[in-house]
CSV table of C-alpha atoms and ligand atoms in Angstrom, one decimal:
chain,number,residue,atom,x,y,z
A,295,UNK,CA,195.6,130.5,54.1
A,296,UNK,CA,197.5,127.7,53.7
A,297,UNK,CA,195.5,124.8,54.7
A,298,UNK,CA,198.0,123.9,57.5
A,299,UNK,CA,198.0,126.6,60.3
A,300,UNK,CA,202.0,126.9,61.2
A,301,UNK,CA,202.9,127.7,63.9
A,302,UNK,CA,206.9,128.6,64.6
A,303,UNK,CA,207.9,128.8,68.6
A,304,UNK,CA,211.2,131.1,69.1
A,305,UNK,CA,210.8,131.0,73.3
A,306,UNK,CA,212.7,133.6,75.5
A,307,UNK,CA,215.6,133.0,76.7
A,308,UNK,CA,214.9,133.6,80.2
A,309,UNK,CA,211.4,134.3,81.2
A,310,UNK,CA,210.3,137.9,83.1
A,311,UNK,CA,208.0,135.8,85.0
A,312,UNK,CA,210.1,136.7,88.3
A,313,UNK,CA,208.9,140.6,87.6
A,314,UNK,CA,205.0,140.2,88.8
A,315,UNK,CA,203.8,140.2,92.3
A,316,UNK,CA,200.7,138.7,91.8
A,317,UNK,CA,199.6,140.6,95.1
A,318,UNK,CA,199.5,144.2,92.9
A,319,UNK,CA,199.2,143.4,89.8
A,320,UNK,CA,199.2,147.2,87.4
A,321,UNK,CA,196.6,146.9,84.3
A,322,UNK,CA,198.7,146.4,80.8
A,323,UNK,CA,201.5,147.1,82.4
A,324,UNK,CA,203.5,143.7,82.2
A,325,UNK,CA,203.6,141.8,79.4
A,326,UNK,CA,203.9,137.7,79.4
A,327,UNK,CA,207.2,136.4,78.1
A,328,UNK,CA,205.9,136.0,74.5
A,329,UNK,CA,203.6,137.4,71.3
A,330,UNK,CA,201.9,135.8,68.1
A,331,UNK,CA,202.6,137.5,65.0
A,332,UNK,CA,201.2,136.8,61.5
A,333,UNK,CA,201.8,138.9,58.4
A,334,UNK,CA,198.9,139.2,55.3
A,335,UNK,CA,200.2,139.6,52.0
A,336,UNK,CA,200.3,138.8,48.8
A,337,UNK,CA,196.0,138.1,50.0
A,338,UNK,CA,197.0,135.2,52.4
A,339,UNK,CA,198.0,134.9,55.9
A,340,UNK,CA,201.0,133.8,56.3
A,341,UNK,CA,204.7,133.4,58.8
A,342,UNK,CA,202.8,131.9,61.5
A,343,UNK,CA,204.9,132.7,64.5
A,344,UNK,CA,205.6,132.7,68.6
A,345,UNK,CA,207.9,135.1,69.2
A,346,UNK,CA,209.7,136.7,72.7
A,347,UNK,CA,207.1,140.5,73.4
A,348,UNK,CA,209.1,142.6,72.0
A,349,UNK,CA,208.5,146.2,70.7
A,350,UNK,CA,208.2,145.6,66.2
A,351,UNK,CA,209.1,148.7,64.0
A,352,UNK,CA,207.2,150.3,60.9
A,353,UNK,CA,207.4,152.9,58.7
A,354,UNK,CA,206.3,156.1,59.1
A,355,UNK,CA,205.0,155.9,56.2
A,356,UNK,CA,202.7,152.9,58.1
A,357,UNK,CA,199.2,154.3,57.1
A,358,UNK,CA,197.9,152.8,60.7
A,359,UNK,CA,199.6,155.2,62.7
A,360,UNK,CA,198.0,158.5,60.2
A,361,UNK,CA,194.4,156.2,59.7
A,362,UNK,CA,193.5,154.3,62.6
A,363,UNK,CA,192.8,151.5,60.3
A,364,UNK,CA,193.6,148.8,63.4
A,365,UNK,CA,190.4,147.0,64.9
A,366,UNK,CA,191.2,144.3,68.7
A,367,UNK,CA,189.8,142.5,71.0
A,368,UNK,CA,189.9,142.4,75.2
A,369,UNK,CA,189.2,138.2,76.3
A,370,UNK,CA,190.8,136.8,79.7
A,371,UNK,CA,192.3,133.5,80.3
A,372,UNK,CA,191.4,132.3,84.1
A,373,UNK,CA,192.9,129.2,86.4
A,374,UNK,CA,190.4,126.6,87.6
A,375,UNK,CA,190.9,124.7,91.5
A,376,UNK,CA,193.4,122.3,89.2
A,377,UNK,CA,195.2,125.3,87.5
A,378,UNK,CA,193.4,124.3,84.6
A,379,UNK,CA,193.4,127.3,82.1
A,380,UNK,CA,190.2,128.5,81.3
A,381,UNK,CA,189.5,130.9,78.2
A,382,UNK,CA,186.1,132.7,78.1
A,383,UNK,CA,184.2,132.2,75.6
A,384,UNK,CA,187.2,133.1,72.8
A,385,UNK,CA,184.6,131.7,69.4
A,386,UNK,CA,182.5,135.1,70.2
A,387,UNK,CA,185.3,137.2,69.9
A,388,UNK,CA,187.0,135.6,67.3
A,389,UNK,CA,183.7,136.0,65.0
A,390,UNK,CA,183.3,139.7,66.6
A,391,UNK,CA,186.8,140.4,65.3
A,392,UNK,CA,185.9,140.1,62.0
A,393,UNK,CA,182.6,141.8,62.3
A,394,UNK,CA,185.2,144.9,63.4
A,395,UNK,CA,187.6,143.7,60.5
A,396,UNK,CA,185.0,144.2,57.3
A,397,UNK,CA,184.4,148.3,58.4
A,398,UNK,CA,188.3,149.3,58.2
A,399,UNK,CA,188.6,147.1,55.2
A,400,UNK,CA,190.8,144.4,57.0
A,401,UNK,CA,190.4,141.5,55.5
A,402,UNK,CA,189.2,138.2,57.5
A,403,UNK,CA,191.0,136.6,60.0
A,404,UNK,CA,190.0,132.3,59.4
A,405,UNK,CA,188.4,131.7,62.7
A,406,UNK,CA,190.3,128.3,63.2
A,407,UNK,CA,193.8,130.2,62.6
A,408,UNK,CA,192.5,132.5,65.3
A,409,UNK,CA,191.7,129.9,67.5
A,410,UNK,CA,195.5,128.1,67.2
A,411,UNK,CA,196.9,131.1,67.3
A,412,UNK,CA,195.4,131.7,70.9
A,413,UNK,CA,195.6,128.8,72.1
A,414,UNK,CA,199.1,127.8,71.3
A,415,UNK,CA,200.0,131.2,72.4
A,416,UNK,CA,198.2,130.6,76.4
A,417,UNK,CA,199.0,126.9,76.4
A,418,UNK,CA,203.0,128.5,76.0
A,419,UNK,CA,202.5,131.0,78.5
A,420,UNK,CA,200.1,129.2,80.9
A,421,UNK,CA,202.6,130.0,83.7
A,422,UNK,CA,201.1,133.3,83.4
A,423,UNK,CA,197.3,133.0,83.7
A,424,UNK,CA,196.9,134.7,87.7
A,425,UNK,CA,195.0,132.4,89.9
A,426,UNK,CA,194.7,135.2,93.0
A,427,UNK,CA,191.1,135.8,93.3
A,428,UNK,CA,190.5,139.0,91.3
A,429,UNK,CA,192.9,138.2,88.5
A,430,UNK,CA,192.8,136.8,85.7
A,431,UNK,CA,195.2,136.9,81.9
A,432,UNK,CA,194.0,139.5,79.7
A,433,UNK,CA,194.4,138.3,75.5
A,434,UNK,CA,195.1,141.3,73.4
A,435,UNK,CA,194.7,140.1,69.6
A,436,UNK,CA,194.6,143.0,67.1
A,437,UNK,CA,195.4,143.6,63.5
A,438,UNK,CA,196.6,146.5,61.6
A,439,UNK,CA,197.7,147.3,58.4
A,440,UNK,CA,201.0,148.0,57.2
A,441,UNK,CA,201.3,149.6,53.8
A,442,UNK,CA,203.9,152.3,53.7
A,443,UNK,CA,201.3,154.9,51.6
A,444,UNK,CA,200.5,158.2,53.2
A,445,UNK,CA,197.6,157.8,50.6
A,446,UNK,CA,194.2,157.2,51.7
A,447,UNK,CA,192.7,154.0,50.5
A,448,UNK,CA,191.8,150.5,51.5
A,449,UNK,CA,195.2,148.3,52.7
A,450,UNK,CA,196.9,145.5,51.0
A,451,UNK,CA,199.5,144.1,54.0
A,452,UNK,CA,198.5,143.8,57.9
A,453,UNK,CA,199.7,142.3,60.7
A,454,UNK,CA,197.3,139.9,63.4
A,455,UNK,CA,199.5,140.1,66.8
A,456,UNK,CA,198.2,138.4,70.0
A,457,UNK,CA,199.3,139.9,73.0
A,458,UNK,CA,198.7,139.1,76.7
A,459,UNK,CA,199.4,140.8,80.7
A,460,UNK,CA,198.0,139.7,83.8
A,461,UNK,CA,195.4,141.9,85.5
A,462,UNK,CA,194.1,142.6,88.7
A,463,UNK,CA,190.9,144.8,88.5
A,464,UNK,CA,190.8,147.7,85.7
A,465,UNK,CA,188.6,149.6,87.8
A,466,UNK,CA,189.5,149.6,91.4
A,467,UNK,CA,186.8,151.4,93.2
A,468,UNK,CA,182.7,151.9,92.2
A,469,UNK,CA,182.5,154.5,89.3
A,470,UNK,CA,181.7,158.1,89.0
A,471,UNK,CA,180.2,158.9,85.6
A,472,UNK,CA,178.8,162.0,83.6
A,473,UNK,CA,175.8,161.4,81.1
A,474,UNK,CA,178.2,163.3,78.3
A,475,UNK,CA,175.5,165.2,76.0
A,476,UNK,CA,177.9,167.6,73.8
A,477,UNK,CA,180.0,165.4,72.4
A,478,UNK,CA,179.9,162.3,70.8
A,479,UNK,CA,181.2,158.9,70.4
A,480,UNK,CA,179.6,156.9,67.5
A,481,UNK,CA,176.3,158.0,65.1
A,482,UNK,CA,174.3,155.6,62.2
A,483,UNK,CA,176.6,154.7,59.9
A,484,UNK,CA,179.8,155.5,61.9
A,485,UNK,CA,182.2,152.6,63.2
A,486,UNK,CA,179.9,152.8,66.8
A,487,UNK,CA,179.6,149.2,66.8
A,488,UNK,CA,183.6,148.2,65.7
A,489,UNK,CA,185.8,147.2,68.1
A,490,UNK,CA,188.5,150.0,66.4
A,491,UNK,CA,191.1,152.9,67.8
A,492,UNK,CA,189.0,155.5,66.2
A,493,UNK,CA,186.5,154.9,68.5
A,494,UNK,CA,189.0,155.3,70.9
A,495,UNK,CA,190.6,157.9,70.4
A,496,UNK,CA,187.9,159.8,69.6
A,497,UNK,CA,186.9,159.6,73.3
A,498,UNK,CA,190.4,160.8,75.0
A,499,UNK,CA,189.0,164.7,75.0
A,500,UNK,CA,185.8,163.9,76.0
A,501,UNK,CA,187.4,161.6,79.0
A,502,UNK,CA,188.8,163.9,80.3
A,503,UNK,CA,186.7,166.7,80.3
A,504,UNK,CA,184.3,164.5,82.5
A,505,UNK,CA,187.6,163.4,84.7
A,506,UNK,CA,188.1,167.7,85.2
A,507,UNK,CA,185.0,167.6,86.4
A,508,UNK,CA,185.7,164.1,88.8
A,509,UNK,CA,184.2,161.9,86.8
A,510,UNK,CA,186.6,158.2,86.2
A,511,UNK,CA,184.0,157.9,82.8
A,512,UNK,CA,181.0,158.7,80.0
A,513,UNK,CA,177.9,157.8,79.2
A,514,UNK,CA,177.8,158.3,76.0
A,515,UNK,CA,174.4,159.4,74.5
A,516,UNK,CA,173.2,159.3,70.9
A,517,UNK,CA,174.7,162.0,68.8
A,518,UNK,CA,171.7,163.4,67.4
A,519,UNK,CA,169.8,164.0,69.8
A,520,UNK,CA,171.8,163.7,72.6
A,521,UNK,CA,168.5,162.4,74.5
A,522,UNK,CA,169.1,158.2,74.6
A,523,UNK,CA,171.8,156.2,76.9
A,524,UNK,CA,174.7,154.4,74.9
A,525,UNK,CA,177.1,152.9,76.5
A,526,UNK,CA,180.0,154.1,78.5
A,527,UNK,CA,183.3,154.7,77.6
A,528,UNK,CA,185.6,151.2,78.4
A,529,UNK,CA,182.2,148.8,79.2
A,530,UNK,CA,178.6,148.6,77.8
A,531,UNK,CA,176.0,150.2,80.7
A,532,UNK,CA,173.2,148.8,82.2
A,533,UNK,CA,170.0,149.8,85.1
A,534,UNK,CA,167.6,147.5,86.5
A,535,UNK,CA,164.5,150.0,88.0
A,536,UNK,CA,161.6,147.9,89.1
A,537,UNK,CA,163.3,144.7,89.2
A,538,UNK,CA,163.7,145.1,85.7
A,539,UNK,CA,166.5,145.4,84.1
A,540,UNK,CA,167.3,148.0,81.0
A,541,UNK,CA,169.5,148.6,78.9
A,542,UNK,CA,170.2,150.2,75.3
A,543,UNK,CA,170.5,147.7,71.8
A,544,UNK,CA,173.4,146.9,70.5
A,545,UNK,CA,172.6,148.5,67.0
A,546,UNK,CA,175.2,150.2,65.0
A,547,UNK,CA,176.2,152.7,67.3
A,548,UNK,CA,176.8,150.6,70.1
A,549,UNK,CA,179.5,148.0,70.9
A,550,UNK,CA,177.6,144.2,71.3
A,551,UNK,CA,179.5,143.0,74.0
A,552,UNK,CA,180.3,140.1,75.1
A,553,UNK,CA,179.5,140.4,79.1
A,554,UNK,CA,176.7,142.5,78.5
A,555,UNK,CA,175.8,139.0,76.3
A,556,UNK,CA,176.8,136.9,79.3
A,557,UNK,CA,174.6,138.6,82.0
A,558,UNK,CA,171.8,139.3,79.5
A,559,UNK,CA,172.1,135.6,79.6
A,560,UNK,CA,172.0,134.2,83.0
A,561,UNK,CA,169.3,137.5,84.4
A,562,UNK,CA,167.6,136.1,81.4
A,563,UNK,CA,167.9,132.6,82.6
A,564,UNK,CA,167.1,133.6,86.6
A,565,UNK,CA,163.9,134.9,86.0
A,566,UNK,CA,164.9,138.4,85.4
A,567,UNK,CA,162.8,140.5,83.2
A,568,UNK,CA,164.7,142.6,80.8
A,569,UNK,CA,164.1,145.4,78.5
A,570,UNK,CA,167.2,146.4,75.3
A,571,UNK,CA,165.2,149.4,74.1
A,572,UNK,CA,166.2,153.1,73.9
A,573,UNK,CA,166.7,154.4,77.7
A,574,UNK,CA,166.2,157.6,77.2
A,575,UNK,CA,168.7,160.6,79.3
A,576,UNK,CA,165.5,161.7,81.2
A,577,UNK,CA,164.1,158.7,83.2
A,578,UNK,CA,167.6,157.4,84.6
A,579,UNK,CA,168.2,160.5,85.9
A,580,UNK,CA,164.7,161.1,87.3
A,581,UNK,CA,165.0,157.4,88.6
A,582,UNK,CA,168.6,158.8,90.0
A,583,UNK,CA,166.9,161.5,92.0
A,584,UNK,CA,163.2,159.4,93.5
A,585,UNK,CA,165.0,157.1,94.1
A,586,UNK,CA,163.5,154.1,91.8
A,587,UNK,CA,166.8,153.4,90.0
A,588,UNK,CA,167.7,150.4,92.0
A,589,UNK,CA,171.4,149.7,90.2
A,590,UNK,CA,173.2,151.3,87.5
A,591,UNK,CA,176.8,149.5,86.8
A,592,UNK,CA,178.6,148.8,83.3
A,593,UNK,CA,179.4,145.6,81.6
A,594,UNK,CA,182.8,145.0,79.8
A,595,UNK,CA,185.7,142.0,79.6
A,596,UNK,CA,188.0,144.4,80.8
A,597,UNK,CA,185.7,146.0,83.6
A,598,UNK,CA,184.0,142.8,84.4
A,599,UNK,CA,181.3,144.5,86.3
A,600,UNK,CA,181.8,148.2,88.0
A,601,UNK,CA,179.5,149.1,90.0
A,602,UNK,CA,178.3,152.9,89.3
A,603,UNK,CA,178.0,154.8,92.5
A,604,UNK,CA,176.8,158.2,91.6
A,605,UNK,CA,175.8,159.6,88.2
A,606,UNK,CA,176.4,163.5,87.1
A,607,UNK,CA,173.9,164.8,84.3
A,608,UNK,CA,174.0,168.7,83.9
A,609,UNK,CA,175.4,170.3,87.3
A,610,UNK,CA,173.8,167.1,89.3
A,611,UNK,CA,175.3,164.3,90.9
A,612,UNK,CA,173.4,161.4,92.0
A,613,UNK,CA,174.5,159.6,94.5
A,614,UNK,CA,173.0,155.3,94.0
A,615,UNK,CA,173.3,154.6,97.0
A,616,UNK,CA,175.3,152.0,99.0
A,617,UNK,CA,176.8,149.0,96.4
A,618,UNK,CA,176.4,146.4,99.1
A,619,UNK,CA,172.5,146.3,98.6
A,620,UNK,CA,172.6,146.0,95.0
A,621,UNK,CA,171.3,142.1,94.3
A,622,UNK,CA,171.6,141.9,90.8
A,623,UNK,CA,175.0,143.0,90.2
A,624,UNK,CA,176.9,142.3,93.2
A,625,UNK,CA,175.0,137.7,92.2
A,626,UNK,CA,176.2,138.2,88.3
A,627,UNK,CA,179.5,139.3,89.3
A,628,UNK,CA,180.2,136.1,91.7
A,629,UNK,CA,177.9,134.3,89.3
A,630,UNK,CA,180.1,134.8,86.4
A,631,UNK,CA,183.8,134.4,88.4
A,632,UNK,CA,182.3,131.0,88.9
A,633,UNK,CA,181.7,129.9,85.2
A,634,UNK,CA,184.7,131.4,84.1
A,635,UNK,CA,187.3,129.9,87.4
A,636,UNK,CA,185.4,126.8,86.2
A,637,UNK,CA,183.9,126.6,90.3
A,638,UNK,CA,180.1,125.7,88.9
A,639,UNK,CA,178.7,124.2,85.9
A,640,UNK,CA,179.2,125.8,82.9
A,641,UNK,CA,175.3,125.4,81.7
A,642,UNK,CA,176.2,128.1,78.4
A,643,UNK,CA,179.3,126.0,77.8
A,644,UNK,CA,181.3,129.3,77.6
A,645,UNK,CA,184.6,128.4,78.7
A,646,UNK,CA,187.5,126.6,76.9
A,647,UNK,CA,190.0,125.0,78.7
A,648,UNK,CA,193.7,124.8,77.4
B,161,COI,C1,188.2,145.5,77.2
B,161,COI,O1,186.3,145.6,77.6
B,161,COI,O2,188.6,144.2,77.1
B,161,COI,C2,188.6,146.5,76.1
B,161,COI,O3,188.1,146.7,75.1
B,161,COI,C3,188.3,147.9,76.3
B,161,COI,C4,189.7,148.9,76.6
B,161,COI,C5,189.4,150.1,77.0
B,161,COI,C6,189.8,148.4,78.4
């Protein structure tokens, strides 16, 4: 990479912001005016540019189209009460993107480039960051291979892009999840820890089957025995039994969620008991059956804190009781929102004003 990060900016002649109804934002349907693009060629990242959001063209022999050589991040920007834009833990996304990239033979993207690209783009499109409660600007940085070559080998060329879109809730209601014991998302030595496109492609069919049975999402179990809970399709999962938060360790098969870490950090700060350990399907189903499962919820950037209303396992569906009574998940959702929107002291230094 060159020493200076010189980003050229080509602005839209007319903003598309007029098409946005901030009181009714569908998830990821309307994209902001601009996007960031950079190319990796001859061993370095170059051609840093912000251009109007538009289609891109690739060769039909593009290796990502054939082999999913692509990794991505999900992050959000919020407005504080003064109308200033706050990013939530962007450095964590910059780091995780590179962890995912290494597994796919994608070259490292310098964190300063990530941050400069991100902050320049978000400043330019700051009017796209909505301020209505429950809304935010979803930010999708991603890298994909661009070699015109259908042989199997690591790519020589890549594109890094950032696109953004205002969003409301990813799940508009508490979710019903099915514990999946036939299909697998990840296995030791595989790509489960990476935010790689192929992980999500492979989850579509099992999730479609679950949807046909009335579920919104799956809870994945380990590929070897299907006896241990891993994560959900769009988020990590946590349970509360005996006033203790229980969640699977972010090992090789589980995405190391930034929201997961934020929730555990707050819980620790509040003196909650936490167990990051292998979680058996049996103990969760038993607790759901006998009423000792106090709370179950998903945690993710897009999903934020998603209450789990019902859990399906084999032929049974367990109703987990009223959402209003879920003390911890409601409190952590509220508190995270206050931190992200600058309403309380940011004691963990999580937000970055752009
Ligand atoms: C995110 O939470 O940002 C994700 O990338 C999950 C995706 C399924 C929307």
